[in-house]
Structure formats: structure tokens, C-alpha cells
Coordinates of N, CA and C and ligand atoms in Angstrom, one line a residue:
M1 N 0.8 -1.2 0.0 CA 0.0 0.0 0.0 C 0.9 1.2 0.0
R2 N 0.7 2.1 -1.1 CA 1.6 3.3 -1.2 C 0.9 4.4 -0.3
I3 N 1.7 5.0 0.6 CA 1.0 6.0 1.4 C 1.7 7.4 1.3
A4 N 2.8 7.5 0.6 CA 3.4 8.8 0.3 C 4.3 8.5 -0.9
N5 N 4.8 9.6 -1.5 CA 5.7 9.4 -2.6 C 6.9 8.5 -2.2
G6 N 7.0 7.3 -2.8 CA 8.1 6.4 -2.5 C 8.0 5.7 -1.2
V7 N 6.9 5.8 -0.5 CA 6.8 5.1 0.8 C 5.6 4.1 0.7
Y8 N 5.9 2.8 1.0 CA 4.9 1.8 1.0 C 4.8 1.1 2.3
V9 N 3.6 0.8 2.8 CA 3.4 0.0 4.0 C 3.2 -1.5 3.5
L10 N 3.9 -2.4 4.1 CA 3.8 -3.8 3.7 C 3.3 -4.6 4.8
P11 N 2.0 -4.8 4.9 CA 1.4 -5.6 6.0 C 1.7 -7.1 5.8
I12 N 2.3 -7.8 6.7 CA 2.7 -9.2 6.7 C 1.9 -9.9 7.7
P13 N 1.1 -10.9 7.3 CA 0.3 -11.7 8.4 C 1.3 -12.2 9.4
R14 N 1.0 -12.0 10.7 CA 1.8 -12.4 11.8 C 2.1 -13.9 11.8
S15 N 1.0 -14.6 11.7 CA 1.1 -16.1 11.6 C -0.2 -16.6 11.1
L16 N -0.2 -17.9 10.8 CA -1.5 -18.5 10.3 C -2.4 -18.6 11.5
Q17 N -1.9 -18.8 12.7 CA -2.7 -18.9 13.9 C -3.4 -17.6 14.3
E18 N -2.7 -16.5 14.0 CA -3.2 -15.2 14.4 C -3.7 -14.5 13.1
A19 N -4.6 -15.1 12.4 CA -5.1 -14.5 11.2 C -5.7 -13.1 11.5
G20 N -5.4 -12.1 10.6 CA -6.0 -10.8 10.9 C -5.0 -9.9 11.7
T21 N -3.9 -10.5 12.2 CA -2.9 -9.6 12.9 C -1.7 -9.5 12.0
F22 N -1.3 -8.2 11.8 CA -0.3 -7.9 10.8 C 0.9 -7.2 11.4
L23 N 2.1 -7.5 10.9 CA 3.3 -6.7 11.1 C 3.4 -5.7 10.0
N24 N 3.6 -4.5 10.3 CA 3.6 -3.5 9.2 C 5.0 -3.0 8.9
L25 N 5.6 -3.7 7.9 CA 7.0 -3.3 7.5 C 6.8 -2.1 6.6
T26 N 7.9 -1.3 6.4 CA 7.8 -0.1 5.5 C 8.9 -0.3 4.4
L27 N 8.5 0.1 3.2 CA 9.5 0.2 2.1 C 9.7 1.6 1.7
I28 N 10.9 2.1 1.7 CA 11.2 3.4 1.2 C 11.9 3.2 -0.2
A29 N 11.2 3.6 -1.2 CA 11.8 3.4 -2.6 C 12.3 4.7 -3.1
D30 N 13.6 4.8 -3.2 CA 14.2 6.0 -3.7 C 15.1 5.7 -4.9
E31 N 14.6 6.3 -6.0 CA 15.3 5.9 -7.3 C 16.8 6.1 -7.3
E32 N 17.2 7.3 -6.7 CA 18.6 7.6 -6.7 C 19.4 6.8 -5.7
N33 N 18.8 6.6 -4.5 CA 19.6 6.0 -3.4 C 19.2 4.6 -3.1
G34 N 18.4 4.0 -3.8 CA 18.1 2.6 -3.6 C 16.9 2.3 -2.7
N35 N 16.5 1.1 -2.6 CA 15.4 0.7 -1.8 C 15.8 0.3 -0.4
T36 N 15.0 0.8 0.6 CA 15.3 0.5 2.0 C 14.1 -0.1 2.6
L37 N 14.3 -1.3 3.3 CA 13.2 -1.9 4.1 C 13.4 -1.6 5.5
I38 N 12.3 -1.2 6.2 CA 12.3 -1.0 7.6 C 11.7 -2.2 8.3
D39 N 12.6 -2.9 9.0 CA 12.2 -4.1 9.8 C 11.9 -5.3 8.9
A40 N 12.1 -6.5 9.5 CA 12.2 -7.7 8.7 C 11.3 -8.8 9.2
G41 N 10.2 -8.6 9.9 CA 9.3 -9.6 10.2 C 9.9 -10.7 11.2
L42 N 9.2 -11.8 11.3 CA 9.6 -12.9 12.2 C 10.5 -13.8 11.4
P43 N 11.2 -14.7 12.0 CA 12.0 -15.7 11.3 C 11.1 -16.5 10.3
D44 N 11.6 -16.8 9.2 CA 11.0 -17.6 8.1 C 9.8 -16.9 7.4
Q45 N 9.9 -15.6 7.4 CA 8.8 -14.8 6.6 C 9.3 -14.2 5.3
T46 N 10.5 -14.7 4.8 CA 11.0 -14.1 3.6 C 10.0 -14.2 2.5
E47 N 9.3 -15.3 2.4 CA 8.4 -15.5 1.3 C 7.3 -14.5 1.3
A48 N 6.7 -14.3 2.5 CA 5.6 -13.3 2.6 C 6.1 -11.9 2.3
I49 N 7.4 -11.6 2.8 CA 8.0 -10.3 2.6 C 8.2 -10.1 1.1
S50 N 8.7 -11.1 0.4 CA 9.0 -11.1 -1.0 C 7.7 -10.8 -1.8
V51 N 6.6 -11.4 -1.4 CA 5.3 -11.2 -2.1 C 4.9 -9.7 -1.9
A52 N 5.0 -9.2 -0.6 CA 4.6 -7.9 -0.4 C 5.5 -6.8 -1.1
L53 N 6.8 -7.1 -1.2 CA 7.7 -6.3 -2.0 C 7.3 -6.3 -3.4
G54 N 6.9 -7.5 -3.9 CA 6.5 -7.6 -5.3 C 5.3 -6.7 -5.6
E55 N 4.4 -6.6 -4.7 CA 3.2 -5.8 -4.9 C 3.6 -4.3 -5.0
A56 N 4.7 -4.0 -4.4 CA 5.2 -2.6 -4.5 C 6.1 -2.4 -5.7
G57 N 6.3 -3.5 -6.5 CA 7.0 -3.5 -7.7 C 8.5 -3.7 -7.6
I58 N 9.0 -4.3 -6.5 CA 10.4 -4.6 -6.4 C 10.6 -6.0 -5.9
G59 N 11.8 -6.5 -6.1 CA 12.2 -7.9 -5.6 C 13.1 -7.8 -4.4
V60 N 13.3 -8.9 -3.7 CA 14.2 -8.9 -2.6 C 15.6 -8.5 -3.0
R61 N 16.0 -8.9 -4.2 CA 17.3 -8.6 -4.7 C 17.5 -7.1 -4.9
D62 N 16.4 -6.3 -5.0 CA 16.5 -4.9 -5.2 C 16.7 -4.1 -3.9
L63 N 16.7 -4.8 -2.8 CA 16.9 -4.1 -1.5 C 18.4 -3.7 -1.4
R64 N 18.6 -2.4 -1.1 CA 20.0 -1.9 -0.8 C 20.3 -1.9 0.6
R65 N 19.3 -1.6 1.5 CA 19.5 -1.6 2.9 C 18.3 -2.0 3.7
I66 N 18.6 -2.5 4.9 CA 17.5 -2.9 5.8 C 17.8 -2.1 7.1
I67 N 16.9 -1.3 7.6 CA 17.0 -0.6 8.9 C 16.2 -1.4 9.9
F68 N 16.8 -1.7 11.0 CA 16.1 -2.3 12.1 C 15.7 -1.3 13.2
T69 N 14.5 -1.1 13.5 CA 14.1 -0.1 14.5 C 14.6 -0.6 15.9
H70 N 14.7 -1.9 16.0 CA 15.2 -2.4 17.3 C 15.5 -3.9 17.2
Q71 N 15.9 -4.5 18.3 CA 16.4 -5.9 18.3 C 15.4 -7.0 18.4
D72 N 14.1 -6.7 18.6 CA 13.1 -7.7 18.9 C 13.0 -8.7 17.7
L73 N 12.6 -9.9 18.1 CA 12.6 -11.0 17.1 C 11.6 -10.9 16.0
D74 N 10.5 -10.1 16.3 CA 9.5 -9.9 15.2 C 9.9 -8.7 14.3
H75 N 11.1 -8.2 14.5 CA 11.6 -7.1 13.7 C 12.9 -7.5 12.9
V76 N 13.7 -8.3 13.6 CA 15.0 -8.8 13.0 C 14.8 -10.1 12.3
G77 N 13.7 -10.8 12.6 CA 13.4 -12.2 12.2 C 14.0 -12.7 10.9
S78 N 13.5 -12.1 9.8 CA 14.0 -12.6 8.5 C 15.1 -11.8 7.9
G79 N 15.7 -10.9 8.7 CA 16.7 -10.1 8.3 C 17.9 -10.8 7.7
A80 N 18.4 -11.8 8.4 CA 19.6 -12.5 7.9 C 19.4 -13.1 6.5
A81 N 18.2 -13.8 6.4 CA 17.9 -14.4 5.1 C 17.7 -13.4 4.0
L82 N 17.1 -12.2 4.3 CA 17.0 -11.2 3.3 C 18.3 -10.6 2.9
V83 N 19.2 -10.4 3.8 CA 20.6 -9.9 3.5 C 21.3 -10.9 2.6
R84 N 21.1 -12.2 2.9 CA 21.8 -13.2 2.0 C 21.3 -13.2 0.6
Q85 N 20.0 -12.9 0.5 CA 19.4 -12.9 -0.9 C 19.7 -11.6 -1.6
S86 N 19.9 -10.5 -0.9 CA 20.0 -9.2 -1.6 C 21.3 -8.6 -1.5
G87 N 22.2 -9.0 -0.5 CA 23.4 -8.2 -0.2 C 23.2 -6.9 0.4
A88 N 22.0 -6.7 0.9 CA 21.6 -5.4 1.5 C 22.5 -5.1 2.7
Q89 N 22.8 -3.8 3.0 CA 23.4 -3.3 4.2 C 22.4 -3.3 5.3
A90 N 22.9 -3.7 6.5 CA 22.0 -3.6 7.7 C 22.4 -2.4 8.6
L91 N 21.4 -1.7 9.0 CA 21.6 -0.5 9.9 C 20.7 -0.6 11.1
A92 N 21.3 -0.2 12.3 CA 20.6 -0.2 13.5 C 21.3 0.8 14.5
H93 N 20.6 1.1 15.6 CA 21.2 2.0 16.6 C 22.3 1.2 17.3
S94 N 23.4 2.0 17.7 CA 24.5 1.3 18.3 C 24.1 0.6 19.6
A95 N 23.1 1.0 20.3 CA 22.8 0.4 21.6 C 22.0 -1.0 21.4
D96 N 21.5 -1.2 20.2 CA 20.8 -2.5 20.0 C 21.6 -3.4 19.1
A97 N 22.6 -2.8 18.4 CA 23.4 -3.6 17.4 C 24.0 -4.8 18.0
P98 N 24.6 -4.8 19.2 CA 25.3 -6.0 19.7 C 24.3 -7.2 19.9
Y99 N 23.0 -6.8 20.2 CA 22.0 -7.9 20.4 C 21.6 -8.4 19.0
I100 N 21.5 -7.5 18.0 CA 21.1 -7.9 16.7 C 22.2 -8.8 16.1
E101 N 23.4 -8.5 16.4 CA 24.5 -9.3 15.9 C 24.8 -10.6 16.6
G102 N 24.1 -10.8 17.7 CA 24.2 -12.0 18.5 C 25.4 -12.0 19.4
R103 N 26.1 -10.8 19.6 CA 27.2 -10.7 20.5 C 26.7 -10.7 21.9
L104 N 25.5 -10.2 22.1 CA 24.7 -10.3 23.4 C 23.4 -11.0 23.1
R105 N 23.0 -11.7 24.2 CA 21.7 -12.4 24.1 C 20.6 -11.4 24.0
P106 N 19.6 -11.6 23.1 CA 18.5 -10.6 23.0 C 17.8 -10.4 24.4
L107 N 17.5 -9.1 24.7 CA 16.9 -8.7 26.0 C 15.5 -9.3 26.1
K108 N 14.8 -9.6 25.0 CA 13.5 -10.1 25.0 C 13.4 -11.4 24.1
P109 N 12.5 -12.3 24.4 CA 11.6 -12.3 25.5 C 12.4 -12.5 26.8
T110 N 11.9 -11.8 27.9 CA 12.5 -11.9 29.2 C 12.0 -13.3 29.8
P111 N 12.6 -13.8 30.8 CA 12.2 -15.0 31.5 C 10.7 -15.0 31.8
E112 N 10.2 -13.8 32.3 CA 8.8 -13.7 32.6 C 7.9 -13.8 31.4
M113 N 8.4 -13.2 30.3 CA 7.6 -13.3 29.1 C 7.5 -14.7 28.6
L114 N 8.6 -15.4 28.7 CA 8.7 -16.8 28.2 C 7.8 -17.7 29.1
E115 N 7.7 -17.3 30.4 CA 6.8 -18.1 31.2 C 5.3 -17.9 30.8
Q116 N 5.0 -16.7 30.4 CA 3.6 -16.4 30.0 C 3.3 -16.9 28.6
R117 N 4.3 -16.8 27.7 CA 4.1 -17.2 26.3 C 5.2 -18.2 25.9
P118 N 5.2 -19.4 26.4 CA 6.3 -20.4 26.1 C 6.5 -20.7 24.6
Q119 N 5.5 -20.4 23.8 CA 5.6 -20.6 22.4 C 6.7 -19.7 21.8
M120 N 7.1 -18.6 22.5 CA 8.1 -17.7 22.0 C 9.5 -18.3 21.9
R121 N 9.6 -19.3 22.8 CA 11.0 -20.0 22.8 C 11.4 -20.6 21.5
E122 N 10.4 -21.2 20.9 CA 10.6 -21.9 19.6 C 11.0 -20.9 18.5
V123 N 10.3 -19.7 18.5 CA 10.6 -18.6 17.6 C 12.0 -18.1 17.8
L124 N 12.3 -17.9 19.1 CA 13.6 -17.4 19.4 C 14.8 -18.3 18.9
E125 N 14.5 -19.6 19.0 CA 15.5 -20.6 18.6 C 15.8 -20.4 17.0
R126 N 14.8 -20.0 16.3 CA 15.0 -19.8 14.8 C 15.5 -18.5 14.5
L127 N 15.7 -17.6 15.4 CA 16.2 -16.2 15.1 C 17.7 -16.3 14.8
E128 N 18.0 -15.8 13.6 CA 19.5 -15.7 13.2 C 20.0 -14.3 13.4
P129 N 21.2 -14.2 13.9 CA 21.8 -12.8 14.1 C 22.1 -12.2 12.7
V130 N 22.2 -10.9 12.7 CA 22.5 -10.1 11.5 C 23.7 -9.2 11.8
N131 N 24.7 -9.2 10.9 CA 25.8 -8.3 11.1 C 25.3 -6.9 10.7
V132 N 25.6 -5.9 11.7 CA 25.2 -4.5 11.4 C 26.3 -3.8 10.7
D133 N 26.0 -3.3 9.5 CA 27.1 -2.7 8.7 C 27.3 -1.2 9.1
E134 N 26.2 -0.6 9.6 CA 26.3 0.8 9.9 C 25.4 1.1 11.1
Q135 N 26.1 1.7 12.1 CA 25.4 2.1 13.4 C 24.8 3.5 13.3
L136 N 23.6 3.6 13.7 CA 22.9 4.9 13.7 C 22.8 5.5 15.0
E137 N 22.7 6.9 15.1 CA 22.6 7.6 16.3 C 21.5 8.6 16.2
N138 N 21.0 9.2 17.3 CA 20.0 10.2 17.2 C 20.5 11.3 16.3
G139 N 19.6 11.7 15.3 CA 20.0 12.8 14.4 C 20.7 12.3 13.2
S140 N 21.1 11.1 13.1 CA 21.7 10.6 11.8 C 20.7 10.9 10.7
R141 N 21.3 11.3 9.5 CA 20.4 11.7 8.4 C 20.7 10.8 7.2
L142 N 19.7 10.2 6.6 CA 19.9 9.4 5.4 C 19.3 10.1 4.3
E143 N 20.0 10.1 3.1 CA 19.5 10.8 1.9 C 18.5 9.9 1.2
L144 N 17.3 9.8 1.9 CA 16.2 9.0 1.3 C 15.0 9.9 1.2
V145 N 14.3 9.8 0.1 CA 13.1 10.6 -0.2 C 13.0 12.0 0.4
G146 N 14.1 12.7 0.1 CA 14.1 14.1 0.6 C 14.6 14.3 2.0
G147 N 15.2 13.3 2.6 CA 15.8 13.5 3.9 C 15.0 12.7 4.9
T148 N 15.7 11.7 5.5 CA 15.1 10.8 6.6 C 16.0 10.9 7.8
R149 N 15.4 11.3 8.9 CA 16.1 11.6 10.1 C 15.9 10.4 11.2
V150 N 16.9 10.0 11.8 CA 16.9 9.0 12.9 C 16.5 9.7 14.2
I151 N 15.4 9.3 14.8 CA 15.0 9.8 16.1 C 15.2 8.7 17.1
F152 N 16.1 8.9 18.1 CA 16.4 7.9 19.1 C 15.2 7.9 20.1
T153 N 14.6 6.7 20.2 CA 13.3 6.6 21.0 C 13.5 5.3 21.9
P154 N 14.4 5.4 22.8 CA 14.6 4.2 23.7 C 13.4 4.0 24.7
G155 N 13.4 2.8 25.3 CA 12.4 2.5 26.3 C 11.8 1.1 26.0
H156 N 11.3 0.9 24.8 CA 10.8 -0.4 24.4 C 12.0 -1.4 24.4
T157 N 13.1 -0.9 23.8 CA 14.5 -1.5 24.0 C 15.4 -0.3 24.2
P158 N 16.7 -0.6 24.7 CA 17.6 0.5 24.9 C 18.0 1.2 23.6
G159 N 17.9 0.6 22.5 CA 18.4 1.2 21.2 C 17.3 1.3 20.2
H160 N 16.1 1.5 20.6 CA 15.0 1.7 19.7 C 15.1 3.0 18.9
I161 N 14.9 3.0 17.6 CA 14.8 4.2 16.8 C 13.5 4.3 16.0
S162 N 13.2 5.6 15.8 CA 12.1 5.8 14.8 C 12.7 6.6 13.7
L163 N 12.0 6.7 12.6 CA 12.5 7.5 11.4 C 11.5 8.5 11.0
Y164 N 12.0 9.7 10.8 CA 11.1 10.8 10.4 C 11.5 11.3 8.9
L165 N 10.5 11.1 8.1 CA 10.7 11.5 6.7 C 10.3 13.0 6.5
E166 N 11.3 13.8 6.3 CA 11.0 15.3 6.4 C 10.1 15.8 5.4
R167 N 10.2 15.4 4.1 CA 9.4 15.9 3.1 C 7.9 15.6 3.2
S168 N 7.6 14.3 3.6 CA 6.2 13.9 3.7 C 5.7 14.0 5.1
K169 N 6.5 14.5 6.0 CA 6.1 14.5 7.5 C 5.6 13.2 7.9
L170 N 6.3 12.2 7.6 CA 5.8 10.8 7.9 C 6.8 10.2 9.0
L171 N 6.2 9.6 10.0 CA 6.9 9.0 11.1 C 6.8 7.5 11.0
I172 N 7.9 6.8 11.0 CA 7.9 5.4 11.1 C 8.3 5.1 12.5
A173 N 7.3 4.7 13.3 CA 7.4 4.7 14.8 C 7.9 3.4 15.4
G174 N 8.1 2.3 14.5 CA 8.4 1.0 15.1 C 7.5 0.6 16.2
D175 N 8.0 0.3 17.4 CA 7.2 -0.1 18.5 C 7.1 1.0 19.6
A176 N 7.6 2.2 19.2 CA 7.5 3.3 20.2 C 6.1 3.7 20.4
L177 N 5.2 3.4 19.4 CA 3.8 3.7 19.5 C 3.1 2.5 18.9
T178 N 1.8 2.3 19.2 CA 1.0 1.3 18.6 C -0.3 1.9 18.1
A179 N -1.1 1.2 17.3 CA -2.3 1.8 16.9 C -3.4 0.7 16.7
E180 N -4.6 1.2 16.7 CA -5.7 0.3 16.4 C -6.7 1.0 15.6
R181 N -6.9 0.6 14.4 CA -7.8 1.2 13.4 C -7.8 2.7 13.5
G182 N -6.6 3.3 13.3 CA -6.4 4.7 13.2 C -6.3 5.4 14.5
H183 N -6.5 4.7 15.6 CA -6.4 5.3 17.0 C -5.0 5.0 17.5
L184 N -4.3 6.1 17.9 CA -2.9 6.0 18.3 C -2.9 5.6 19.8
N185 N -2.0 4.7 20.1 CA -1.8 4.3 21.5 C -0.3 4.3 21.8
G186 N 0.1 4.2 23.1 CA 1.5 4.1 23.5 C 2.0 2.8 23.2
P187 N 3.3 2.5 23.6 CA 3.9 1.2 23.3 C 3.2 0.2 24.2
N188 N 3.3 -1.1 23.8 CA 2.7 -2.2 24.5 C 3.5 -2.3 25.9
P189 N 2.8 -2.1 27.0 CA 3.5 -2.1 28.3 C 4.1 -3.5 28.6
W190 N 3.5 -4.5 28.2 CA 3.9 -5.9 28.4 C 5.3 -6.1 27.8
A191 N 5.5 -5.5 26.6 CA 6.8 -5.8 25.9 C 7.8 -4.6 26.0
T192 N 7.5 -3.6 26.8 CA 8.3 -2.5 26.9 C 9.2 -2.5 28.2
L193 N 10.5 -2.5 28.0 CA 11.4 -2.7 29.1 C 11.4 -1.6 30.1
D194 N 11.4 -0.3 29.6 CA 11.4 0.8 30.5 C 10.4 1.8 30.0
M195 N 9.2 1.8 30.7 CA 8.1 2.6 30.3 C 8.3 4.1 30.5
H196 N 9.0 4.4 31.5 CA 9.3 5.9 31.8 C 10.1 6.5 30.6
T197 N 11.2 5.7 30.3 CA 12.0 6.2 29.1 C 11.2 6.2 27.8
A198 N 10.3 5.2 27.7 CA 9.5 5.2 26.5 C 8.6 6.4 26.4
I199 N 8.0 6.8 27.5 CA 7.2 8.0 27.5 C 8.0 9.3 27.1
E200 N 9.2 9.4 27.7 CA 10.1 10.5 27.3 C 10.3 10.5 25.8
S201 N 10.4 9.3 25.2 CA 10.6 9.1 23.8 C 9.4 9.6 23.0
I202 N 8.2 9.4 23.5 CA 7.0 9.9 22.8 C 7.0 11.4 22.8
R203 N 7.5 12.0 23.9 CA 7.6 13.5 24.0 C 8.5 14.0 22.9
R204 N 9.6 13.2 22.6 CA 10.5 13.6 21.6 C 9.8 13.6 20.2
L205 N 9.0 12.5 20.0 CA 8.3 12.4 18.7 C 7.2 13.5 18.6
A206 N 6.6 13.9 19.7 CA 5.6 14.9 19.6 C 6.1 16.3 19.3
D207 N 7.4 16.5 19.4 CA 8.0 17.7 19.0 C 8.1 17.9 17.5
L208 N 7.9 16.8 16.8 CA 7.9 16.8 15.3 C 6.6 17.2 14.8
D209 N 6.6 17.8 13.6 CA 5.3 18.1 12.9 C 5.0 16.8 12.0
V210 N 4.0 16.1 12.4 CA 3.8 14.8 11.8 C 2.4 14.7 11.2
D211 N 2.4 14.3 9.9 CA 1.1 14.1 9.2 C 0.6 12.7 9.3
T212 N 1.5 11.7 9.2 CA 1.2 10.3 9.1 C 2.2 9.5 10.0
I213 N 1.6 8.5 10.7 CA 2.5 7.6 11.5 C 2.2 6.2 11.1
I214 N 3.3 5.5 10.9 CA 3.2 4.0 10.6 C 3.7 3.3 11.9
C215 N 2.8 2.6 12.5 CA 3.1 1.8 13.7 C 3.3 0.3 13.2
Y216 N 4.3 -0.3 13.7 CA 4.6 -1.7 13.2 C 3.5 -2.6 13.6
H217 N 2.9 -2.4 14.8 CA 1.8 -3.1 15.3 C 0.6 -2.1 15.2
G218 N -0.2 -2.2 14.2 CA -1.4 -1.4 14.2 C -1.5 -0.6 12.9
G219 N -0.5 -0.4 12.2 CA -0.5 0.2 10.9 C -0.6 1.8 10.9
V220 N -1.3 2.3 9.9 CA -1.2 3.7 9.6 C -2.2 4.6 10.4
V221 N -1.7 5.7 10.9 CA -2.5 6.7 11.6 C -2.4 8.0 10.9
S222 N -3.5 8.6 10.4 CA -3.3 9.8 9.6 C -4.3 10.9 10.0
E223 N -5.2 10.6 11.0 CA -6.1 11.6 11.4 C -5.6 12.4 12.7
D224 N -5.6 13.7 12.6 CA -5.2 14.5 13.8 C -4.0 13.9 14.5
T225 N -2.9 13.7 13.7 CA -1.8 13.0 14.2 C -1.1 13.7 15.4
N226 N -0.9 15.0 15.2 CA -0.2 15.8 16.3 C -1.0 15.8 17.6
G227 N -2.4 15.9 17.4 CA -3.3 15.9 18.5 C -3.3 14.6 19.2
Q228 N -3.3 13.5 18.4 CA -3.2 12.2 19.0 C -2.0 11.9 19.8
L229 N -0.8 12.4 19.3 CA 0.4 12.3 20.0 C 0.3 12.9 21.4
Q230 N -0.3 14.1 21.5 CA -0.4 14.8 22.8 C -1.3 14.0 23.7
R231 N -2.4 13.5 23.1 CA -3.3 12.7 24.0 C -2.6 11.4 24.5
V232 N -1.8 10.8 23.7 CA -1.1 9.6 24.1 C -0.1 9.9 25.2
I233 N 0.6 11.1 25.1 CA 1.5 11.5 26.2 C 0.7 11.6 27.5
K234 N -0.4 12.2 27.5 CA -1.2 12.4 28.7 C -1.6 11.1 29.3
E235 N -2.2 10.2 28.4 CA -2.7 8.9 28.8 C -1.6 8.0 29.4
T236 N -0.5 7.9 28.7 CA 0.6 7.0 29.2 C 1.2 7.6 30.4
S237 N 1.4 8.9 30.6 CA 2.0 9.5 31.8 C 1.0 9.2 33.0
R238 N -0.3 9.3 32.7 CA -1.2 9.1 33.8 C -1.2 7.6 34.3
N239 N -1.1 6.7 33.3 CA -1.2 5.3 33.6 C 0.1 4.8 34.3
H240 N 1.2 5.5 34.1 CA 2.5 5.0 34.6 C 3.2 5.9 35.5
S241 N 2.4 6.9 36.1 CA 3.1 7.7 37.1 C 3.0 7.0 38.4
E242 N 4.0 7.2 39.2 CA 4.1 6.5 40.5 C 3.7 7.4 41.7
Ligands
ZN1 ZN1 7.3 -5.5 17.7

């Protein structure tokens, strides 16, 4: 689904068991600077990702880079396989890179999460590490579709990033925010390691002038986006104040 000039949302079914639940990858197609995929689904989803890329008119081989918003297994999942097929460069924030590369054990699922959802263990076992070719920092700027800025948004993980596309005022929020049928929400508290830091990160996002937000879990938000960001700050601060 094309949502701005050169920007496509690629909804990938999460699994056969969870029909109707999607992971929303983003493709940035820039004729001059090549195609960039934001996040890479769960392990063994290369086929579904390939089909979704095909609908946007490109093949896996046409990927020049993959940016991981963070280290979680539903974002890094098929990254290694996609890099093998495409030769794409992998980019991620320096604080999450060691986990993505397998030099450190992924922070999630935590032992408590595994206790509640033991089926995650099997998915974790299939997760392949990915070598990070370029480390990103807050404010890093990529020459994609008129300028794409890295916004450091830790909390969900220590090295979580969001991407702000300056020309289209589009925010790729990763898991810093979630959504439900156009209604913006804060990050999933169950899966967020440091909720206070995560709320500070939403404040950073609310400083931007945003027309459209893509949430990895929940898809596109385009109505009263700046207003919804302010509401989410209020709601999450209220729910998590001590
Ligand atoms: Zn996620």
C-alpha cells in the first residue's frame, strides 16, 4: 500500500494462527539512493515479505539496505535471510546492534515473558543474528526521499529508533507507538522494558510536525496525528506515574 511518494506499507500476516494480525513493514523506494526496508518480520517470513515487496514493484534482490528499528525477534526475524538474498546493508542503533549481531543475548523475551508465552521460545531458537554494517545515532540523516532523520526513541528497548521523513512529514514509529484502526496508543507495556524512558521518547516524537504515523503493530494513523500524540503522552503518563 503506497502512502506517500516512494513510501509503501507492507502488512505481513503475523502467523497462520493469528489471522488478521499484521506486522507493518515499510519500504522506502528512492530511485537515486536505492530501496530501504524498515524491519524484517519474524523468522521464516522471507516468502511473505517477498510477495509484499512484489506488490510494490520490487524484488528482494533490489533491496539496498535494511534498517532495524530495534532488536526484537519480530523485527529482526527474516533479516539474515533477506541480507543473504539481496546483499543489503543492515543498519541499527549502536545500543541495539550487539543484540542484533548475536554478541549479546536478546533482551526479550524476558524469562517472565517466556513463562507467560512459552511458544516464543521456539521462535527465538529460529532467530538468526545479522551483522550490522552501519550504526545509527540520534539525528543521523539518510539521503532518502528528501531526507530521513533518525530519532532515538529508547524505552521499548535501549536502542530503539524511529524514522522521520522530512518531506512527507511521515513518522515510522516502530514499536515506540502502537495503533488500532487509526487510533494511536502508547507502546505495549507488556513488551516495553522501560516505560518511563518510552514516555520520554514519545515526547521527543511529539516535538515533530507529523502528518502520518506508521506503527509496526497497528498500521497507519493519519487523522489529527499531532493531537493524538499529545493525547497519548497524557494517557501514558497518567497510567505509569508513581
Ligand atoms: Zn514488535
